[in-house]
mmCIF file of C-alpha atoms and ligand atoms in Angstrom:
data_model
loop_
_atom_site.group_PDB
_atom_site.id
_atom_site.type_symbol
_atom_site.label_atom_id
_atom_site.label_comp_id
_atom_site.label_asym_id
_atom_site.label_seq_id
_atom_site.Cartn_x
_atom_site.Cartn_y
_atom_site.Cartn_z
ATOM 1 C CA UNK A 1 0.000 0.000 0.000
ATOM 2 C CA UNK A 2 1.711 3.249 -0.912
ATOM 3 C CA UNK A 3 2.129 5.344 2.185
ATOM 4 C CA UNK A 4 0.222 2.974 4.432
ATOM 5 C CA UNK A 5 1.742 2.221 7.784
ATOM 6 C CA UNK A 6 3.785 5.367 8.079
ATOM 7 C CA UNK A 7 4.703 6.401 11.565
ATOM 8 C CA UNK A 8 2.382 8.638 13.496
ATOM 9 C CA UNK A 9 3.379 11.772 15.358
ATOM 10 C CA UNK A 10 2.724 11.148 19.023
ATOM 11 C CA UNK A 11 1.195 14.566 19.668
ATOM 12 C CA UNK A 12 -1.951 15.237 17.678
ATOM 13 C CA UNK A 13 -2.360 18.906 18.495
ATOM 14 C CA UNK A 14 -2.162 21.219 15.519
ATOM 15 C CA UNK A 15 0.752 23.608 15.276
ATOM 16 C CA UNK A 16 0.732 26.597 12.900
ATOM 17 C CA UNK A 17 2.891 24.785 10.345
ATOM 18 C CA UNK A 18 0.960 21.537 10.604
ATOM 19 C CA UNK A 19 0.173 20.439 7.044
ATOM 20 C CA UNK A 20 -3.225 19.290 8.288
ATOM 21 C CA UNK A 21 -4.223 22.888 9.087
ATOM 22 C CA UNK A 22 -4.316 23.684 5.351
ATOM 23 C CA UNK A 23 -6.705 20.763 4.998
ATOM 24 C CA UNK A 24 -9.062 22.168 7.617
ATOM 25 C CA UNK A 25 -7.818 20.306 10.705
ATOM 26 C CA UNK A 26 -8.486 22.195 13.935
ATOM 27 C CA UNK A 27 -9.042 21.884 17.693
ATOM 28 C CA UNK A 28 -12.609 20.568 17.471
ATOM 29 C CA UNK A 29 -11.524 17.702 15.226
ATOM 30 C CA UNK A 30 -8.531 17.118 17.442
ATOM 31 C CA UNK A 31 -10.846 16.721 20.415
ATOM 32 C CA UNK A 32 -12.865 14.105 18.510
ATOM 33 C CA UNK A 33 -9.819 12.038 17.457
ATOM 34 C CA UNK A 34 -9.574 8.689 19.269
ATOM 35 C CA UNK A 35 -6.292 8.389 21.175
ATOM 36 C CA UNK A 36 -3.490 6.682 19.274
ATOM 37 C CA UNK A 37 -5.015 7.133 15.810
ATOM 38 C CA UNK A 38 -3.688 9.345 13.015
ATOM 39 C CA UNK A 39 -6.086 11.522 11.000
ATOM 40 C CA UNK A 40 -6.299 11.878 7.216
ATOM 41 C CA UNK A 41 -8.793 13.566 4.907
ATOM 42 C CA UNK A 42 -10.517 11.544 2.213
ATOM 43 C CA UNK A 43 -9.608 12.599 -1.332
ATOM 44 C CA UNK A 44 -11.750 9.946 -2.990
ATOM 45 C CA UNK A 45 -13.582 6.819 -1.974
ATOM 46 C CA UNK A 46 -13.946 3.786 -4.193
ATOM 47 C CA UNK A 47 -15.327 0.341 -3.399
ATOM 48 C CA UNK A 48 -13.743 -0.396 -0.091
ATOM 49 C CA UNK A 49 -10.704 1.859 -0.477
ATOM 50 C CA UNK A 50 -10.078 5.513 0.250
ATOM 51 C CA UNK A 51 -7.229 7.711 -0.867
ATOM 52 C CA UNK A 52 -6.603 10.252 1.866
ATOM 53 C CA UNK A 53 -4.220 13.074 2.746
ATOM 54 C CA UNK A 54 -2.513 12.793 6.113
ATOM 55 C CA UNK A 55 0.392 14.525 7.862
ATOM 56 C CA UNK A 56 2.908 12.656 5.732
ATOM 57 C CA UNK A 57 1.145 12.858 2.382
ATOM 58 C CA UNK A 58 -1.173 10.535 0.530
ATOM 59 C CA UNK A 59 -2.232 7.225 2.043
ATOM 60 C CA UNK A 60 -4.462 4.395 0.839
ATOM 61 C CA UNK A 61 -6.737 2.945 3.465
ATOM 62 C CA UNK A 62 -9.278 0.201 3.185
ATOM 63 C CA UNK A 63 -12.626 -0.121 4.806
ATOM 64 C CA UNK A 64 -15.051 -2.978 4.863
ATOM 65 C CA UNK A 65 -18.245 -1.841 3.141
ATOM 66 C CA UNK A 66 -20.158 -4.532 5.044
ATOM 67 C CA UNK A 67 -18.682 -3.682 8.416
ATOM 68 C CA UNK A 68 -21.049 -1.653 10.580
ATOM 69 C CA UNK A 69 -18.613 1.243 10.239
ATOM 70 C CA UNK A 70 -21.347 3.758 9.745
ATOM 71 C CA UNK A 71 -21.370 5.886 7.700
ATOM 72 C CA UNK A 72 -19.245 4.856 4.704
ATOM 73 C CA UNK A 73 -16.266 7.218 4.285
ATOM 74 C CA UNK A 74 -16.839 9.739 1.526
ATOM 75 C CA UNK A 75 -14.910 12.587 -0.086
ATOM 76 C CA UNK A 76 -14.160 15.271 2.500
ATOM 77 C CA UNK A 77 -14.473 12.979 5.514
ATOM 78 C CA UNK A 78 -11.811 12.866 8.198
ATOM 79 C CA UNK A 79 -10.837 9.269 8.887
ATOM 80 C CA UNK A 80 -8.418 7.865 11.433
ATOM 81 C CA UNK A 81 -6.181 4.818 11.378
ATOM 82 C CA UNK A 82 -3.792 3.111 13.740
ATOM 83 C CA UNK A 83 -0.044 3.392 13.053
ATOM 84 C CA UNK A 84 1.124 0.606 10.766
ATOM 85 C CA UNK A 85 -2.402 -0.378 9.846
ATOM 86 C CA UNK A 86 -4.083 0.370 6.527
ATOM 87 C CA UNK A 87 -7.622 0.000 7.849
ATOM 88 C CA UNK A 88 -9.975 2.927 8.498
ATOM 89 C CA UNK A 89 -10.513 2.597 12.242
ATOM 90 C CA UNK A 90 -12.860 5.568 12.665
ATOM 91 C CA UNK A 91 -14.661 8.301 10.778
ATOM 92 C CA UNK A 92 -14.719 11.522 12.750
ATOM 93 C CA UNK A 93 -18.195 12.970 13.295
ATOM 94 C CA UNK A 94 -19.313 15.022 10.306
ATOM 95 C CA UNK A 95 -19.985 18.660 11.024
ATOM 96 C CA UNK A 96 -21.739 19.105 7.702
ATOM 97 C CA UNK A 97 -22.818 16.757 4.923
ATOM 98 C CA UNK A 98 -24.111 17.401 1.442
ATOM 99 C CA UNK A 99 -26.871 14.855 0.933
ATOM 100 C CA UNK A 100 -29.197 14.190 -1.981
ATOM 101 C CA UNK A 101 -32.088 11.783 -2.282
ATOM 102 C CA UNK A 102 -30.796 8.702 -4.103
ATOM 103 C CA UNK A 103 -31.029 8.961 -7.890
ATOM 104 C CA UNK A 104 -32.556 5.485 -8.176
ATOM 105 C CA UNK A 105 -34.111 5.126 -4.754
ATOM 106 C CA UNK A 106 -35.300 8.418 -3.323
ATOM 107 C CA UNK A 107 -35.743 7.108 0.200
ATOM 108 C CA UNK A 108 -32.055 6.248 0.405
ATOM 109 C CA UNK A 109 -29.892 9.309 1.031
ATOM 110 C CA UNK A 110 -26.618 9.665 -0.862
ATOM 111 C CA UNK A 111 -23.860 11.673 0.782
ATOM 112 C CA UNK A 112 -22.055 13.708 -1.888
ATOM 113 C CA UNK A 113 -19.486 15.423 0.318
ATOM 114 C CA UNK A 114 -18.626 15.693 3.984
ATOM 115 C CA UNK A 115 -17.298 18.415 6.243
ATOM 116 C CA UNK A 116 -17.533 21.324 3.830
ATOM 117 C CA UNK A 117 -17.794 24.967 4.897
ATOM 118 C CA UNK A 118 -19.062 26.405 1.625
ATOM 119 C CA UNK A 119 -21.278 24.970 -1.082
ATOM 120 C CA UNK A 120 -20.402 26.716 -4.348
ATOM 121 C CA UNK A 121 -23.536 26.564 -6.482
ATOM 122 C CA UNK A 122 -22.159 27.054 -10.002
ATOM 123 C CA UNK A 123 -24.398 28.892 -12.467
ATOM 124 C CA UNK A 124 -22.921 29.845 -15.856
ATOM 125 C CA UNK A 125 -23.468 33.334 -17.261
ATOM 126 C CA UNK A 126 -23.391 31.841 -20.743
ATOM 127 C CA UNK A 127 -27.016 30.710 -20.956
ATOM 128 C CA UNK A 128 -30.318 31.826 -19.358
ATOM 129 C CA UNK A 129 -30.468 30.914 -15.659
ATOM 130 C CA UNK A 130 -33.078 28.440 -14.427
ATOM 131 C CA UNK A 131 -34.654 29.488 -11.155
ATOM 132 C CA UNK A 132 -35.974 26.042 -10.197
ATOM 133 C CA UNK A 133 -32.572 24.459 -10.599
ATOM 134 C CA UNK A 134 -30.849 27.182 -8.584
ATOM 135 C CA UNK A 135 -33.416 26.804 -5.782
ATOM 136 C CA UNK A 136 -32.719 23.064 -5.625
ATOM 137 C CA UNK A 137 -28.977 23.517 -5.310
ATOM 138 C CA UNK A 138 -29.343 26.316 -2.755
ATOM 139 C CA UNK A 139 -31.677 24.112 -0.680
ATOM 140 C CA UNK A 140 -29.087 21.307 -0.900
ATOM 141 C CA UNK A 141 -26.483 23.799 0.310
ATOM 142 C CA UNK A 142 -28.413 25.076 3.324
ATOM 143 C CA UNK A 143 -29.595 21.577 4.236
ATOM 144 C CA UNK A 144 -25.959 20.456 4.474
ATOM 145 C CA UNK A 145 -25.336 22.690 7.462
ATOM 146 C CA UNK A 146 -22.728 24.632 5.459
ATOM 147 C CA UNK A 147 -23.205 28.000 3.730
ATOM 148 C CA UNK A 148 -24.206 28.153 0.066
ATOM 149 C CA UNK A 149 -22.432 30.601 -2.213
ATOM 150 C CA UNK A 150 -23.621 31.464 -5.722
ATOM 151 C CA UNK A 151 -20.645 31.106 -8.033
ATOM 152 C CA UNK A 152 -21.546 32.732 -11.334
ATOM 153 C CA UNK A 153 -19.136 31.136 -13.784
ATOM 154 C CA UNK A 154 -18.222 32.092 -17.372
ATOM 155 C CA UNK A 155 -18.665 35.825 -16.679
ATOM 156 C CA UNK A 156 -16.965 36.324 -20.063
ATOM 157 C CA UNK A 157 -19.954 34.488 -21.609
ATOM 158 C CA UNK A 158 -23.032 35.615 -23.560
ATOM 159 C CA UNK A 159 -25.086 36.989 -20.661
ATOM 160 C CA UNK A 160 -22.185 38.882 -19.147
ATOM 161 C CA UNK A 161 -21.785 40.026 -15.545
ATOM 162 C CA UNK A 162 -24.836 42.317 -15.852
ATOM 163 C CA UNK A 163 -27.017 39.191 -15.488
ATOM 164 C CA UNK A 164 -25.586 38.649 -11.989
ATOM 165 C CA UNK A 165 -28.346 40.569 -10.185
ATOM 166 C CA UNK A 166 -31.040 38.629 -12.049
ATOM 167 C CA UNK A 167 -29.502 35.342 -10.880
ATOM 168 C CA UNK A 168 -28.887 36.668 -7.367
ATOM 169 C CA UNK A 169 -32.620 37.446 -7.060
ATOM 170 C CA UNK A 170 -33.269 33.711 -7.505
ATOM 171 C CA UNK A 171 -31.416 32.986 -4.263
ATOM 172 C CA UNK A 172 -32.248 35.677 -1.704
ATOM 173 C CA UNK A 173 -29.770 35.893 1.160
ATOM 174 C CA UNK A 174 -27.027 33.973 -0.649
ATOM 175 C CA UNK A 175 -23.719 35.719 -1.360
ATOM 176 C CA UNK A 176 -22.610 35.952 -4.975
ATOM 177 C CA UNK A 177 -19.180 35.738 -6.597
ATOM 178 C CA UNK A 178 -18.784 36.445 -10.314
ATOM 179 C CA UNK A 179 -15.913 34.510 -11.875
ATOM 180 C CA UNK A 180 -14.339 33.688 -15.204
ATOM 181 C CA UNK A 181 -11.675 31.059 -15.578
ATOM 182 C CA UNK A 182 -10.973 32.542 -18.996
ATOM 183 C CA UNK A 183 -10.167 36.119 -17.980
ATOM 184 C CA UNK A 184 -9.403 35.417 -14.321
ATOM 185 C CA UNK A 185 -11.944 37.709 -12.717
ATOM 186 C CA UNK A 186 -13.192 36.702 -9.275
ATOM 187 C CA UNK A 187 -10.593 33.941 -8.865
ATOM 188 C CA UNK A 188 -8.640 35.759 -6.141
ATOM 189 C CA UNK A 189 -11.868 36.605 -4.308
ATOM 190 C CA UNK A 190 -12.860 32.958 -4.308
ATOM 191 C CA UNK A 191 -9.407 31.828 -3.236
ATOM 192 C CA UNK A 192 -9.468 34.296 -0.331
ATOM 193 C CA UNK A 193 -12.670 32.662 0.923
ATOM 194 C CA UNK A 194 -10.787 29.365 1.322
ATOM 195 C CA UNK A 195 -7.950 30.749 3.411
ATOM 196 C CA UNK A 196 -7.511 29.238 6.837
ATOM 197 C CA UNK A 197 -8.193 25.734 5.613
ATOM 198 C CA UNK A 198 -11.798 26.237 4.589
ATOM 199 C CA UNK A 199 -13.453 23.710 2.312
ATOM 200 C CA UNK A 200 -15.716 24.467 -0.632
ATOM 201 C CA UNK A 201 -17.557 21.866 -2.685
ATOM 202 C CA UNK A 202 -18.496 22.873 -6.223
ATOM 203 C CA UNK A 203 -21.877 21.653 -7.408
ATOM 204 C CA UNK A 204 -24.012 22.184 -10.501
ATOM 205 C CA UNK A 205 -25.016 20.488 -13.737
ATOM 206 C CA UNK A 206 -22.469 19.154 -16.206
ATOM 207 C CA UNK A 207 -20.620 21.757 -18.261
ATOM 208 C CA UNK A 208 -21.037 24.762 -15.959
ATOM 209 C CA UNK A 209 -17.275 24.967 -15.447
ATOM 210 C CA UNK A 210 -16.680 23.356 -12.039
ATOM 211 C CA UNK A 211 -13.482 21.514 -12.928
ATOM 212 C CA UNK A 212 -12.149 24.445 -14.964
ATOM 213 C CA UNK A 213 -12.650 26.601 -11.867
ATOM 214 C CA UNK A 214 -10.815 24.089 -9.686
ATOM 215 C CA UNK A 215 -7.880 24.228 -12.092
ATOM 216 C CA UNK A 216 -7.892 28.045 -12.092
ATOM 217 C CA UNK A 217 -7.929 28.131 -8.290
ATOM 218 C CA UNK A 218 -5.137 25.604 -7.807
ATOM 219 C CA UNK A 219 -3.087 26.888 -10.744
ATOM 220 C CA UNK A 220 -2.615 23.537 -12.468
ATOM 221 C CA UNK A 221 -4.610 21.008 -14.449
ATOM 222 C CA UNK A 222 -5.722 18.958 -11.477
ATOM 223 C CA UNK A 223 -9.017 17.940 -13.092
ATOM 224 C CA UNK A 224 -9.969 16.983 -16.650
ATOM 225 C CA UNK A 225 -12.422 19.344 -18.356
ATOM 226 C CA UNK A 226 -14.623 18.915 -21.429
ATOM 227 C CA UNK A 227 -16.269 21.217 -23.962
ATOM 228 C CA UNK A 228 -20.039 21.589 -23.861
ATOM 229 C CA UNK A 229 -22.141 20.330 -26.779
ATOM 230 C CA UNK A 230 -22.546 23.030 -29.428
ATOM 231 C CA UNK A 231 -26.222 22.355 -30.186
ATOM 232 C CA UNK A 232 -27.587 22.883 -26.684
ATOM 233 C CA UNK A 233 -24.634 23.891 -24.476
ATOM 234 C CA UNK A 234 -25.052 20.727 -22.403
ATOM 235 C CA UNK A 235 -22.018 19.261 -20.663
ATOM 236 C CA UNK A 236 -20.654 15.798 -21.409
ATOM 237 C CA UNK A 237 -20.303 14.564 -17.832
ATOM 238 C CA UNK A 238 -16.536 14.799 -17.943
ATOM 239 C CA UNK A 239 -15.966 14.435 -14.188
ATOM 240 C CA UNK A 240 -17.090 11.037 -12.940
ATOM 241 C CA UNK A 241 -15.787 10.866 -9.363
ATOM 242 C CA UNK A 242 -15.931 13.190 -6.411
ATOM 243 C CA UNK A 243 -12.469 14.427 -5.654
ATOM 244 C CA UNK A 244 -10.719 16.606 -3.086
ATOM 245 C CA UNK A 245 -7.969 19.015 -4.191
ATOM 246 C CA UNK A 246 -5.724 21.021 -1.887
ATOM 247 C CA UNK A 247 -5.387 24.713 -2.787
ATOM 248 C CA UNK A 248 -1.822 26.065 -2.524
ATOM 249 C CA UNK A 249 -1.709 28.449 0.426
ATOM 250 C CA UNK A 250 -4.463 26.602 2.280
ATOM 251 C CA UNK A 251 -8.019 25.618 1.629
ATOM 252 C CA UNK A 252 -9.706 22.685 0.006
ATOM 253 C CA UNK A 253 -11.868 22.235 -3.075
ATOM 254 C CA UNK A 254 -14.181 19.329 -3.747
ATOM 255 C CA UNK A 255 -15.063 18.774 -7.398
ATOM 256 C CA UNK A 256 -18.191 16.780 -8.161
ATOM 257 C CA UNK A 257 -19.702 15.231 -11.301
ATOM 258 C CA UNK A 258 -22.539 17.246 -12.818
ATOM 259 C CA UNK A 259 -25.858 15.930 -11.539
ATOM 260 C CA UNK A 260 -28.560 15.006 -14.044
ATOM 261 C CA UNK A 261 -31.392 15.576 -11.592
ATOM 262 C CA UNK A 262 -31.296 16.749 -8.046
ATOM 263 C CA UNK A 263 -33.671 16.230 -5.166
ATOM 264 C CA UNK A 264 -32.034 17.527 -2.015
ATOM 265 C CA UNK A 265 -32.294 15.503 1.185
ATOM 266 C CA UNK A 266 -33.511 17.947 3.768
ATOM 267 C CA UNK A 267 -34.393 16.868 7.281
ATOM 268 C CA UNK A 268 -33.681 20.285 8.716
ATOM 269 C CA UNK A 269 -34.266 23.842 7.661
ATOM 270 C CA UNK A 270 -32.784 23.750 4.152
ATOM 271 C CA UNK A 271 -36.015 24.608 2.379
ATOM 272 C CA UNK A 272 -36.923 27.329 4.884
ATOM 273 C CA UNK A 273 -33.502 28.959 4.509
ATOM 274 C CA UNK A 274 -33.631 28.775 0.715
ATOM 275 C CA UNK A 275 -37.018 30.531 0.807
ATOM 276 C CA UNK A 276 -36.683 33.285 3.428
ATOM 277 C CA UNK A 277 -39.492 35.123 1.614
ATOM 278 C CA UNK A 278 -41.933 32.231 2.133
ATOM 279 C CA UNK A 279 -40.902 30.623 5.435
ATOM 280 C CA UNK A 280 -42.313 33.431 7.665
ATOM 281 C CA UNK A 281 -45.717 33.113 5.984
ATOM 282 C CA UNK A 282 -46.057 29.393 6.707
ATOM 283 C CA UNK A 283 -48.494 28.731 9.519
ATOM 284 C CA UNK A 284 -50.323 31.986 8.920
ATOM 285 C CA UNK A 285 -52.915 30.583 6.471
ATOM 286 C CA UNK A 286 -56.508 30.331 7.729
ATOM 287 C CA UNK A 287 -56.420 26.526 7.781
ATOM 288 C CA UNK A 288 -53.535 24.738 9.409
ATOM 289 C CA UNK A 289 -53.624 22.034 6.712
ATOM 290 C CA UNK A 290 -53.661 24.622 3.892
ATOM 291 C CA UNK A 291 -52.201 23.223 0.677
ATOM 292 C CA UNK A 292 -51.583 26.746 -0.673
ATOM 293 C CA UNK A 293 -53.412 25.782 -3.857
ATOM 294 C CA UNK A 294 -56.689 27.704 -3.905
ATOM 295 C CA UNK A 295 -57.712 27.080 -0.276
ATOM 296 C CA UNK A 296 -59.554 30.059 1.226
ATOM 297 C CA UNK A 297 -57.477 32.377 3.392
ATOM 298 C CA UNK A 298 -54.101 31.188 2.052
ATOM 299 C CA UNK A 299 -51.431 33.637 3.186
ATOM 300 C CA UNK A 300 -48.985 32.574 0.470
ATOM 301 C CA UNK A 301 -51.414 33.125 -2.359
ATOM 302 C CA UNK A 302 -52.538 36.389 -0.765
ATOM 303 C CA UNK A 303 -48.914 37.569 -0.797
ATOM 304 C CA UNK A 304 -48.662 36.701 -4.499
ATOM 305 C CA UNK A 305 -51.951 38.541 -5.224
ATOM 306 C CA UNK A 306 -50.696 41.582 -3.315
ATOM 307 C CA UNK A 307 -47.499 41.613 -5.359
ATOM 308 C CA UNK A 308 -45.321 40.905 -2.295
ATOM 309 C CA UNK A 309 -44.219 37.486 -3.522
ATOM 310 C CA UNK A 310 -43.369 36.524 -7.102
ATOM 311 C CA UNK A 311 -45.558 33.655 -8.340
ATOM 312 C CA UNK A 312 -42.407 31.890 -9.571
ATOM 313 C CA UNK A 313 -41.084 31.795 -6.021
ATOM 314 C CA UNK A 314 -44.242 30.129 -4.736
ATOM 315 C CA UNK A 315 -44.198 27.610 -7.611
ATOM 316 C CA UNK A 316 -40.534 26.793 -6.964
ATOM 317 C CA UNK A 317 -41.211 26.298 -3.262
ATOM 318 C CA UNK A 318 -44.280 24.126 -4.033
ATOM 319 C CA UNK A 319 -42.277 21.820 -6.284
ATOM 320 C CA UNK A 320 -39.489 21.332 -3.761
ATOM 321 C CA UNK A 321 -41.935 20.973 -0.883
ATOM 322 C CA UNK A 322 -43.825 18.272 -2.847
ATOM 323 C CA UNK A 323 -40.567 16.393 -3.490
ATOM 324 C CA UNK A 324 -39.496 16.543 0.146
ATOM 325 C CA UNK A 325 -42.938 15.494 1.427
ATOM 326 C CA UNK A 326 -43.005 12.518 -0.939
ATOM 327 C CA UNK A 327 -39.569 11.362 0.241
ATOM 328 C CA UNK A 328 -40.491 11.834 3.881
ATOM 329 C CA UNK A 329 -43.613 9.702 3.437
ATOM 330 C CA UNK A 330 -41.626 6.989 1.645
ATOM 331 C CA UNK A 331 -38.952 7.026 4.362
ATOM 332 C CA UNK A 332 -41.592 6.720 7.093
ATOM 333 C CA UNK A 333 -43.152 3.725 5.335
ATOM 334 C CA UNK A 334 -39.762 2.031 5.042
ATOM 335 C CA UNK A 335 -38.976 2.668 8.659
ATOM 336 C CA UNK A 336 -42.294 1.191 9.774
ATOM 337 C CA UNK A 337 -41.893 -1.881 7.553
ATOM 338 C CA UNK A 338 -38.363 -2.627 8.729
ATOM 339 C CA UNK A 339 -39.368 -2.139 12.382
ATOM 340 C CA UNK A 340 -42.242 -4.575 12.080
ATOM 341 C CA UNK A 341 -39.928 -7.253 10.710
ATOM 342 C CA UNK A 342 -38.320 -9.121 13.606
ATOM 343 C CA UNK A 343 -34.540 -9.199 13.695
ATOM 344 C CA UNK A 344 -34.138 -6.164 11.470
ATOM 345 C CA UNK A 345 -33.145 -2.815 12.723
ATOM 346 C CA UNK A 346 -34.551 0.396 11.331
ATOM 347 C CA UNK A 347 -32.727 2.844 9.120
ATOM 348 C CA UNK A 348 -29.960 4.524 10.990
ATOM 349 C CA UNK A 349 -30.120 8.278 10.742
ATOM 350 C CA UNK A 350 -30.627 10.315 7.626
ATOM 351 C CA UNK A 351 -27.235 10.377 5.981
ATOM 352 C CA UNK A 352 -25.262 10.874 9.162
ATOM 353 C CA UNK A 353 -25.680 14.614 9.282
ATOM 354 C CA UNK A 354 -23.848 16.775 11.766
HETATM 355 N N1 GTP B 1 -15.912 31.026 -21.787
HETATM 356 C C1 GTP B 1 -15.673 30.296 -20.717
HETATM 357 N N2 GTP B 1 -15.719 28.957 -20.792
HETATM 358 C C2 GTP B 1 -15.492 28.254 -19.672
HETATM 359 C C3 GTP B 1 -15.193 28.865 -18.435
HETATM 360 N N3 GTP B 1 -15.038 27.904 -17.504
HETATM 361 C C4 GTP B 1 -15.226 26.727 -18.141
HETATM 362 N N4 GTP B 1 -15.489 26.921 -19.441
HETATM 363 C C5 GTP B 1 -15.726 25.882 -20.462
HETATM 364 O O1 GTP B 1 -16.885 25.124 -20.142
HETATM 365 C C6 GTP B 1 -16.705 23.761 -20.544
HETATM 366 C C7 GTP B 1 -17.055 22.831 -19.411
HETATM 367 O O2 GTP B 1 -16.126 22.997 -18.366
HETATM 368 P P1 GTP B 1 -15.867 21.902 -17.242
HETATM 369 O O3 GTP B 1 -14.974 22.562 -16.240
HETATM 370 O O4 GTP B 1 -15.425 20.623 -17.813
HETATM 371 O O5 GTP B 1 -17.342 21.753 -16.642
HETATM 372 P P2 GTP B 1 -17.817 20.859 -15.381
HETATM 373 O O6 GTP B 1 -18.822 21.658 -14.653
HETATM 374 O O7 GTP B 1 -16.653 20.378 -14.617
HETATM 375 O O8 GTP B 1 -18.562 19.652 -16.117
HETATM 376 P P3 GTP B 1 -18.745 18.097 -15.619
HETATM 377 O O9 GTP B 1 -17.435 17.591 -15.149
HETATM 378 O O10 GTP B 1 -19.217 17.415 -16.868
HETATM 379 O O11 GTP B 1 -19.796 18.124 -14.559
HETATM 380 C C8 GTP B 1 -15.254 23.664 -21.041
HETATM 381 O O12 GTP B 1 -15.254 23.727 -22.444
HETATM 382 C C9 GTP B 1 -14.593 24.876 -20.442
HETATM 383 O O13 GTP B 1 -13.530 25.346 -21.219
HETATM 384 C C10 GTP B 1 -15.116 30.298 -18.395
HETATM 385 O O14 GTP B 1 -14.867 30.932 -17.374
HETATM 386 N N5 GTP B 1 -15.371 30.953 -19.564
HETATM 387 MG MG1 MG B 2 -15.995 18.510 -14.154
HETATM 388 ZN ZN1 ZN B 3 -51.827 28.510 2.352
#
C-alpha cells in the first residue's frame, strides 16, 4: 500500500505549520480524534478503499463496506487509522454533509461530500439561468449545514456580468461571486474565501465549469475538463468521481460530477432557509392544513396577489416541498416496515448529518 503504515506523530495537536491545518484540521476535530489514531482527509472513496491526505502525504486505506462502520467514508471525511495499519478505524463525526435523495431510490440518502464549509452553487453566465434548478442547489447547500455561495461562472460568456443581479434574485440571502476562468476575474476573491483551511464543494449540472474553476484556483490542471455540446450547451459529464484538491496556500476544493437531476435531502431547515421570503408566511394561512393551492385564506397566495411574492417563487417552493414530502412519506413507510420485521433494525439516521 503506498504510504500505508507510516509512523504517526505522538502529539496530535495542531501547530501553525501543521500540514493538516491547510486541509481544515483544527481543535474541534482534534478533540474528537480517538487516542493513538492518526487523521487523514478523504480525497476519494472507491469500493472499499479511500485515498486520503494525512500529515505525511497521501495514504491508501481500506474499509469494509459490510462492516457496521457507519457511515461509509466519503470525499471530505476525516478518517483515522492506527499506526502501521491500513484499515480505516474511525470516521470523525461530520460537522456538515451534502446529501441528496438517491437517484434510483429516493428514500435512500446519498452523501455527496462531507465536512464542507461552503457549497459553491455554479451557475454559468453563458445561458439563461433556471430558477428552479438554482433553488434546488441552494436548498441542498443550506440543508448540508454549510453555507451556500452562488458562483456565477463564465462571466466572459453571452449573458455577461450584468445578469448577476437577475440570478442573485433567484437565491435571496445567498452571497454571490462572479468569476471567469478565462479572464481570471473573481478567482482571487474565491481563493481568499478558502484561506484558513476552509473547504468548498463545487456543485451544478455538467458543463457549468466546475473543474475548470478548480484548475484556475489551484493553478494547475488537477481535473480533466470537457467542452459543452454546441447544439444545446449541455455538458458531457466529464468528471465522474468526487475528488478533493488542496489549494496552494491553504483551503480545500471538492469537485463533483454534474448531476442530471437533483432532489435535495432535507431533514432540517434547508427549504426554509432557501425561501426566506416564504418561510415566515407558513403557519399563517386560515387553515392549518392549507395546501396553498386555492384554499380560502391562504397567506402565500394572498402575498402573491398583493405583489409581495413573485408567483415563480411560490411555484418553486411548491415543487421542492412536494418532493421533500413525498420522500419523507416513503422514508416513514420504510422505517415502519423494517421495524415490524423481527430481527431487522430500522434505518440509521438520515445520511449521518452533523
Ligand atoms: N468562456 C468560458 N468557458 C469556460 C469557463 N469555464 C469553463 N469553461 C468551459 O466550459 C466547458 C465545461 O467545463 P468543465 O470545467 O469541464 O465543466 P464541469 O462543470 O466540470 O462539467 P462536468 O465535469 O461534466 O460536470 C469547457 O469547455 C470549459 O472550457 C469560463 O470561465 N469561460
Ligand atoms: Mg468537471
Ligand atoms: Zn396557504
